[in-house]
Short mmCIF file of C-alpha atoms in Angstrom, two decimals:
data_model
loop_
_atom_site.label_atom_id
_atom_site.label_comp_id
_atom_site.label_asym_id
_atom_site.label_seq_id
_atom_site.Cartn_x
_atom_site.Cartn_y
_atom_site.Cartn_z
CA UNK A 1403 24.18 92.99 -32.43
CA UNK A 1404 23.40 96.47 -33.70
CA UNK A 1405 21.60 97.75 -37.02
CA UNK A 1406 22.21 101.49 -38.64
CA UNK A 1407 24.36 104.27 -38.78
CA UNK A 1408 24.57 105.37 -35.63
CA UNK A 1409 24.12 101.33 -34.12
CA UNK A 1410 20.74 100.49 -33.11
CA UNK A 1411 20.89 97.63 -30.85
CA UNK A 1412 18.66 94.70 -31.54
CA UNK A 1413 18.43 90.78 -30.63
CA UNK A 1414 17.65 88.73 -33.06
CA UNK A 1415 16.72 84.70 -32.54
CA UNK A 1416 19.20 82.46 -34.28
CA UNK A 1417 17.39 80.62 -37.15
CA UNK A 1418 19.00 77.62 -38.93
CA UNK A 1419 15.56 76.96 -40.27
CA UNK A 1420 15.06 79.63 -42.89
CA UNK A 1421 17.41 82.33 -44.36
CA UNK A 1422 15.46 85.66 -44.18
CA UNK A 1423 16.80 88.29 -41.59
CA UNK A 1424 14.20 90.88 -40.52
CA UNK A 1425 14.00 92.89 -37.70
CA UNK A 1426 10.95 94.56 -36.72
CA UNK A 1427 10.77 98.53 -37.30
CA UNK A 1428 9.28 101.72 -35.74
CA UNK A 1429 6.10 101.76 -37.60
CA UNK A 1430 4.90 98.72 -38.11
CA UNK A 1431 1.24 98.35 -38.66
CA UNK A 1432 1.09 94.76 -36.76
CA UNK A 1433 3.62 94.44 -33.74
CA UNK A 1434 4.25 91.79 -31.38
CA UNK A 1435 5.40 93.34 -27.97
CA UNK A 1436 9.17 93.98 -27.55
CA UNK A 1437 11.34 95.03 -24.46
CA UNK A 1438 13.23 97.76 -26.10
CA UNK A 1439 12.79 99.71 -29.03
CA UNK A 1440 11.83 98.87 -32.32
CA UNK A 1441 14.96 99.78 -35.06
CA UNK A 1442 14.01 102.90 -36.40
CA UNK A 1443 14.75 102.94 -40.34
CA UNK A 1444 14.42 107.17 -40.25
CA UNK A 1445 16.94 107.11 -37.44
CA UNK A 1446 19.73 105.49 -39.75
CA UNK A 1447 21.35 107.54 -42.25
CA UNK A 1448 23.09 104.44 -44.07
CA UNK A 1449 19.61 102.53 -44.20
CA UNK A 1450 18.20 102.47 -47.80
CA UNK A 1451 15.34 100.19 -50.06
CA UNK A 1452 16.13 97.63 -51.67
CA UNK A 1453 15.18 98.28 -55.65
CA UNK A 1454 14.14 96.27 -58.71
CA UNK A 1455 17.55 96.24 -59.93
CA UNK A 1456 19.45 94.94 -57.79
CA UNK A 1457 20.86 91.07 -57.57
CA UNK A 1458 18.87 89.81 -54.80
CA UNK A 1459 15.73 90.13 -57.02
CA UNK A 1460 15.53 86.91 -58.48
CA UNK A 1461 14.43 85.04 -55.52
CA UNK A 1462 11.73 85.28 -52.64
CA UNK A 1463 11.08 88.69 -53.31
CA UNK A 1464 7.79 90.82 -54.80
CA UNK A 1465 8.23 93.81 -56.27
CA UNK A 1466 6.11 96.66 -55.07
CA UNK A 1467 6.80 100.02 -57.42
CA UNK A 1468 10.41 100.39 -57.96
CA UNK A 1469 11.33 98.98 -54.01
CA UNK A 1470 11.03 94.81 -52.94
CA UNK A 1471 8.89 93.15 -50.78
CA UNK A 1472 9.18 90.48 -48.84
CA UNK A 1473 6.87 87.79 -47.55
CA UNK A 1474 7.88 84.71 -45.12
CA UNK A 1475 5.44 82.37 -43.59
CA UNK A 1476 7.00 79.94 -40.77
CA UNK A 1477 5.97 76.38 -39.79
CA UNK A 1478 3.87 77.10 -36.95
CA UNK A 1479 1.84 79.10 -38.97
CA UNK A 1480 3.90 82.54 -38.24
CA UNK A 1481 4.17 85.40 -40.60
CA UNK A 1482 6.02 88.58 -41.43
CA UNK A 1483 6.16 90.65 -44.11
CA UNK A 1484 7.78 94.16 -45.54
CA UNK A 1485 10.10 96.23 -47.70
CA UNK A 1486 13.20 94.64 -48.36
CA UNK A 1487 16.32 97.72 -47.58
CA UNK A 1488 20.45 97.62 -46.79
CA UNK A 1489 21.86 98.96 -43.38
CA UNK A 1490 25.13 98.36 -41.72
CA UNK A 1491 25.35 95.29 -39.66
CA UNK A 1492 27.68 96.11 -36.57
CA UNK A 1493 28.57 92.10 -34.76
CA UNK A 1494 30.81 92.40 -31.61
CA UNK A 1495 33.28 89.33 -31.06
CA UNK A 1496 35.00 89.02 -28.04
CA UNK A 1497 38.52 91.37 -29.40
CA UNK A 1498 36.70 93.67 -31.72
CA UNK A 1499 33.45 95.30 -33.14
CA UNK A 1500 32.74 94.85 -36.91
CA UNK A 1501 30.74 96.82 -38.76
CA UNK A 1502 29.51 95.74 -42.15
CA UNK A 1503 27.51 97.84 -44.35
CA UNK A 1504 25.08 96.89 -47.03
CA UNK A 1505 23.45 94.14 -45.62
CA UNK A 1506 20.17 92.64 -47.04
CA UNK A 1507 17.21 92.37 -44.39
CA UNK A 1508 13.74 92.50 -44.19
CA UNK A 1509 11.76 95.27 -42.21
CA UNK A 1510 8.90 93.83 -40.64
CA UNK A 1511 6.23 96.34 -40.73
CA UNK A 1512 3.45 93.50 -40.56
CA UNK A 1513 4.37 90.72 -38.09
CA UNK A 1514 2.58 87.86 -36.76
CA UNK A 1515 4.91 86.26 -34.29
CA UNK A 1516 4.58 85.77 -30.72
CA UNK A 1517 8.23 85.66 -29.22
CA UNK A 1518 6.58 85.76 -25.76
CA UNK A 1519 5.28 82.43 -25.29
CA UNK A 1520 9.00 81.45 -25.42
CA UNK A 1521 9.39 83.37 -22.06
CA UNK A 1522 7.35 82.12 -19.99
CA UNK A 1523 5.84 85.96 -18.29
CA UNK A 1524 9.43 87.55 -18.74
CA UNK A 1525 9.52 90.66 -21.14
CA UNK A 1526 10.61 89.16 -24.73
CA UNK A 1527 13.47 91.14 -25.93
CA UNK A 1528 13.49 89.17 -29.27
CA UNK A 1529 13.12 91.99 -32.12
CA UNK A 1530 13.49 89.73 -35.15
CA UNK A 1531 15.28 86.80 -36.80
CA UNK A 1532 18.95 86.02 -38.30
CA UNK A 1533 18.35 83.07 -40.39
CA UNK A 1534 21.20 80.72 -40.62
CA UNK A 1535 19.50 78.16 -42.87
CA UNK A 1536 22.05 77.80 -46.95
CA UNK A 1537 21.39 78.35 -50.39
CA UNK A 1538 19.44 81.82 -50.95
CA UNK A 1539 21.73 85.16 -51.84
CA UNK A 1540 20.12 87.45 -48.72
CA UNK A 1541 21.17 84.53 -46.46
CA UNK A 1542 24.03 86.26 -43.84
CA UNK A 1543 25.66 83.29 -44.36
CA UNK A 1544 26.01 83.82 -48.43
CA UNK A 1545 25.81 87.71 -48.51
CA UNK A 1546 28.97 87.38 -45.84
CA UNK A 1547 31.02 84.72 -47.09
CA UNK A 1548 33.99 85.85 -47.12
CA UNK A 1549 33.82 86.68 -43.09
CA UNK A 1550 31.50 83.40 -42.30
CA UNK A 1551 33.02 81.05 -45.02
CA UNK A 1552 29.87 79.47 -44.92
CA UNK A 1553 30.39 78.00 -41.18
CA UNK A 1554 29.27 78.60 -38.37
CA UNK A 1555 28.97 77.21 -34.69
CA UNK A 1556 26.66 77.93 -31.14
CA UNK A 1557 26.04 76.28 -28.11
CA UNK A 1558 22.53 77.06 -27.09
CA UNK A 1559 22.38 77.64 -22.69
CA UNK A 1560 19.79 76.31 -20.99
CA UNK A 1561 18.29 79.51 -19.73
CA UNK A 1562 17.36 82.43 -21.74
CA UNK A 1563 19.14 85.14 -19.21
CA UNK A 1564 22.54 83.31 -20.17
CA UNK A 1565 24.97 84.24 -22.86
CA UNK A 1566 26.41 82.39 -25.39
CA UNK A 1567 28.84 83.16 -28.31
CA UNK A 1568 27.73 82.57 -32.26
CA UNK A 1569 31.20 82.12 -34.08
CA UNK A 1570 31.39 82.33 -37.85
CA UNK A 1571 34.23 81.11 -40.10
CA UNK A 1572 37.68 80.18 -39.06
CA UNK A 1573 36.21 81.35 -35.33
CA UNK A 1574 33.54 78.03 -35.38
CA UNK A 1575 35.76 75.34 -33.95
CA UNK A 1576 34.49 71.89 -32.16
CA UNK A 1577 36.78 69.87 -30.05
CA UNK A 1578 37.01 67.10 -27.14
CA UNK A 1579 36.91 63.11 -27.06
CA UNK A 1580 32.84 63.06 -27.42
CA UNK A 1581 32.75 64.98 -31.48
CA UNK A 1582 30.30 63.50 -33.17
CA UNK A 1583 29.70 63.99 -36.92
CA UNK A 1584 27.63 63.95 -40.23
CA UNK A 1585 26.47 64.57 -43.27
CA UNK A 1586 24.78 67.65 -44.48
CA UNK A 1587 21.91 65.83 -46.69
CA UNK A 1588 22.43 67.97 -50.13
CA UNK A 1589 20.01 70.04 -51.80
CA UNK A 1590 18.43 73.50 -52.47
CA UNK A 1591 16.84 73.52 -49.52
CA UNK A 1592 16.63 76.27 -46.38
CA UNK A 1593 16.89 73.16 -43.79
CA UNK A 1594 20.24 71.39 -42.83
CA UNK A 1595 18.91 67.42 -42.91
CA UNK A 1596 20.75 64.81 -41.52
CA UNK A 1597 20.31 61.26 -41.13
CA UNK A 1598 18.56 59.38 -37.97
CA UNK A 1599 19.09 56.08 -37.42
CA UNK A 1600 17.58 55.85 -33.77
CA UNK A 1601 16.59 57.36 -30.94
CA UNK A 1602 17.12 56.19 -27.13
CA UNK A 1603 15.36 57.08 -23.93
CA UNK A 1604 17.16 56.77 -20.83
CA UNK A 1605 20.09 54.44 -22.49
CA UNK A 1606 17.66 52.39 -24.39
CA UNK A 1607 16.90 52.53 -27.79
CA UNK A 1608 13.22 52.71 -29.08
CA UNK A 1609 11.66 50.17 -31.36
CA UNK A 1610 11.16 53.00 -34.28
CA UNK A 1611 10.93 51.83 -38.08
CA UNK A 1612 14.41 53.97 -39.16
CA UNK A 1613 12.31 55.04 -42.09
CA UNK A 1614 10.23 57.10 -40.82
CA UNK A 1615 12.73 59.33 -39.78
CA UNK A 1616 13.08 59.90 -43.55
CA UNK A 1617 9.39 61.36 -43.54
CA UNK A 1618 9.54 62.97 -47.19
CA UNK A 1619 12.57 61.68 -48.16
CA UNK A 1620 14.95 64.44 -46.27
CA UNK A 1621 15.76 62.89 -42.95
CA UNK A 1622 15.45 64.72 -39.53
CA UNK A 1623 15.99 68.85 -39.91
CA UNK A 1624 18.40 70.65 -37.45
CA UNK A 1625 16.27 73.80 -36.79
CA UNK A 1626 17.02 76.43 -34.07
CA UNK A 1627 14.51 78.02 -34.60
CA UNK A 1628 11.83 75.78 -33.68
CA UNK A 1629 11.43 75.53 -29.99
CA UNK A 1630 10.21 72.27 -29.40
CA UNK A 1631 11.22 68.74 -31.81
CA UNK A 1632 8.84 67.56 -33.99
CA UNK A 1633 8.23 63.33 -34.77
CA UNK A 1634 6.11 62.33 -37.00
CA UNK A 1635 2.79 61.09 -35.34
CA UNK A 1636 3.79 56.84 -35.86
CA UNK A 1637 7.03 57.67 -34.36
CA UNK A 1638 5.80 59.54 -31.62
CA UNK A 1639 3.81 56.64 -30.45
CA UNK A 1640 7.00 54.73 -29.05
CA UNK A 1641 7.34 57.85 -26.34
CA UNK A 1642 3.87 57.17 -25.52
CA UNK A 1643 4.83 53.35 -24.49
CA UNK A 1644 6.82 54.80 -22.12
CA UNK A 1645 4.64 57.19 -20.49
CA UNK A 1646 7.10 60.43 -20.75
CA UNK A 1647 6.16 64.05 -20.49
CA UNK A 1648 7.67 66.81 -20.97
CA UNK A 1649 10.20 66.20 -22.93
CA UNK A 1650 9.37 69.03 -25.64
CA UNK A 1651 9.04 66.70 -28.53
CA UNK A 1652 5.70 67.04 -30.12
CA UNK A 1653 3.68 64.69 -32.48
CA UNK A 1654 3.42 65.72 -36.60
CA UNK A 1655 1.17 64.89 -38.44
CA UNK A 1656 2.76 62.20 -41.23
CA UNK A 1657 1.25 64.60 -44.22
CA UNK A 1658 3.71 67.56 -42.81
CA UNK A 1659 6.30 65.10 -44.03
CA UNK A 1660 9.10 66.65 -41.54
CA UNK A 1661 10.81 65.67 -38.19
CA UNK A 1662 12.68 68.64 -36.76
CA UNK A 1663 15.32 68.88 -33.88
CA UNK A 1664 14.52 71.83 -32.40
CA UNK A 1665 15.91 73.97 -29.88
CA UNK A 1666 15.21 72.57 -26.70
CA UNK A 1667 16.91 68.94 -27.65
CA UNK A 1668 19.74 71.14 -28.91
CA UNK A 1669 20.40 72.74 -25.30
CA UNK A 1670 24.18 72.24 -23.55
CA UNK A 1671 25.36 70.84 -26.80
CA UNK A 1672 27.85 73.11 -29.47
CA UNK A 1673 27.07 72.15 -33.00
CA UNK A 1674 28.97 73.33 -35.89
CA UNK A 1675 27.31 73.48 -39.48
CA UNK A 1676 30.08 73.49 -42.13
CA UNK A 1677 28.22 74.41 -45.01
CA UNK A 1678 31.00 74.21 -47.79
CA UNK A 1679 31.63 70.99 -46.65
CA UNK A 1680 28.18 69.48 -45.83
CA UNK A 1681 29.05 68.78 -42.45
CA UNK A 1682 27.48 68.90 -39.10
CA UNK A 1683 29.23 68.15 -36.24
CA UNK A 1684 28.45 68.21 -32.22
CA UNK A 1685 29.27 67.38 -28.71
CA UNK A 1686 27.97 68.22 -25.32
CA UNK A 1687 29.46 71.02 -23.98
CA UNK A 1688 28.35 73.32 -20.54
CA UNK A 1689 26.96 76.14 -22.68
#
């Protein structure tokens, strides 16, 4: 995608685990290393702060003078924060580019993220995040409803040098005989919980109290964001038994009170998150 007037181009990691877009920016006084150039606010001439008075004040944001601030901290401890500021938002589909000004984002002038453990002594081209996750007014998926319609649908390759398409709105579609489907769990949240009855290694099914895939009361958390899947630490114990590795599930802590699909259990499979409805559905696909 590209940012600014004239387009900056910048990758951003797909996020269904938080709702905050940032990119990182020419500038910043802590960087993580990047392939290509940081976006360069002064560069833009339709890039602009975000001030006191406007709508997307009354949540997640600090006010710093007359301009907003904002500050997110991840689950693996993570960080970035920044002025909040508007810039046109330029998407290319596969029949047309679309540019859409006045987009809410975050530019991350002091980041603490390391994108380059994710590729394994390749470059990391990764300049920021577009968070997917529901409910907060800079969310793309809320500040561009009437484009996304509050849907949206990827299938995730299983290498990072392949591409894949993100569709939004009536362009998210999910077919074949193998559709699976289910509830959205409701509520304010930034995650998309779902129910988990079971899990099954190698066509059998794993002697796993069901409830404590409800750690906290939420169910299991669809998160693209996180690379690896997170089970809470009794749960985990049943993969033990069986004496697999590396399977990129890692043990939580019960406390943390959340079990996460995460990216790499989400690989060759198209899911579609139908937000107006509360409805996730997915099937295997060759992504």
């Amino acid at each position: 995608m590209y940012i600014g007037t004239p387009p900056q181009k910048t990758n951003l990691a797909l996020d269904t685990g938080s709702t905050l877009t940032w990119v990182q920016c020419e500038g910043c006084k802590s960087c993580f290393k990047l392939s290509m150039p940081n976006f360069n606010i002064r560069r833009s001439t339709t890039s602009r702060p975000m001030l006191m008075i406007t709508h997307f004040v009354f949540l997640q944001t600090l006010a710093l003078g007359q301009n907003c601030v904002y500050g997110l901290f991840y689950y693996d401890r993570s960080s970035t924060y920044g002025p909040f500021g508007f810039d046109t938002f330029t998407f290319l589909s596969e029949r047309r580019q679309l540019a859409i000004p006045n987009v809410a984002f975050g530019w991350g002038l002091f980041n603490k993220v390391n994108f380059n453990d994710y590729f394994h002594g390749h470059d990391n081209p990764i300049g920021g995040i577009l968070g997917l996750g529901r409910g907060h007014p800079t969310g793309i998926l809320q500040q561009l409803n009437q484009i996304t319609l509050r849907r949206f649908s990827y299938c995730l390759p299983p290498q990072f040098e392949a591409q894949s398409l993100l569709h939004f709105g009536e362009g998210a579609q999910i077919g074949g005989p193998s559709v699976g489907s289910t509830p959205i769990l409701g509520g304010p949240d930034d995650y998309y919980f779902t129910k988990l009855d079971a899990i099954s290694l190698n066509g059998q099914r794993l002697q796993i109290d069901p409830s404590l895939f409800m750690a906290g009361g939420k169910g299991m958390a669809v998160d693209s964001g996180s690379p690896y899947s997170h089970i809470v630490a009794e749960a985990f114990k049943a993969f033990e038994h069986h004496n697999e590795f590396c399977m990129t599930i890692l043990s939580m802590d019960q406390s943390d009170g959340l079990n996460i699909l995460g990216a790499a259990q989400q690989v060759n499979y198209r899911f579609l998150f139908d937000v107006a409805a509360l409805r996730l559905s997915f099937s295997p696909e060759n992504c």
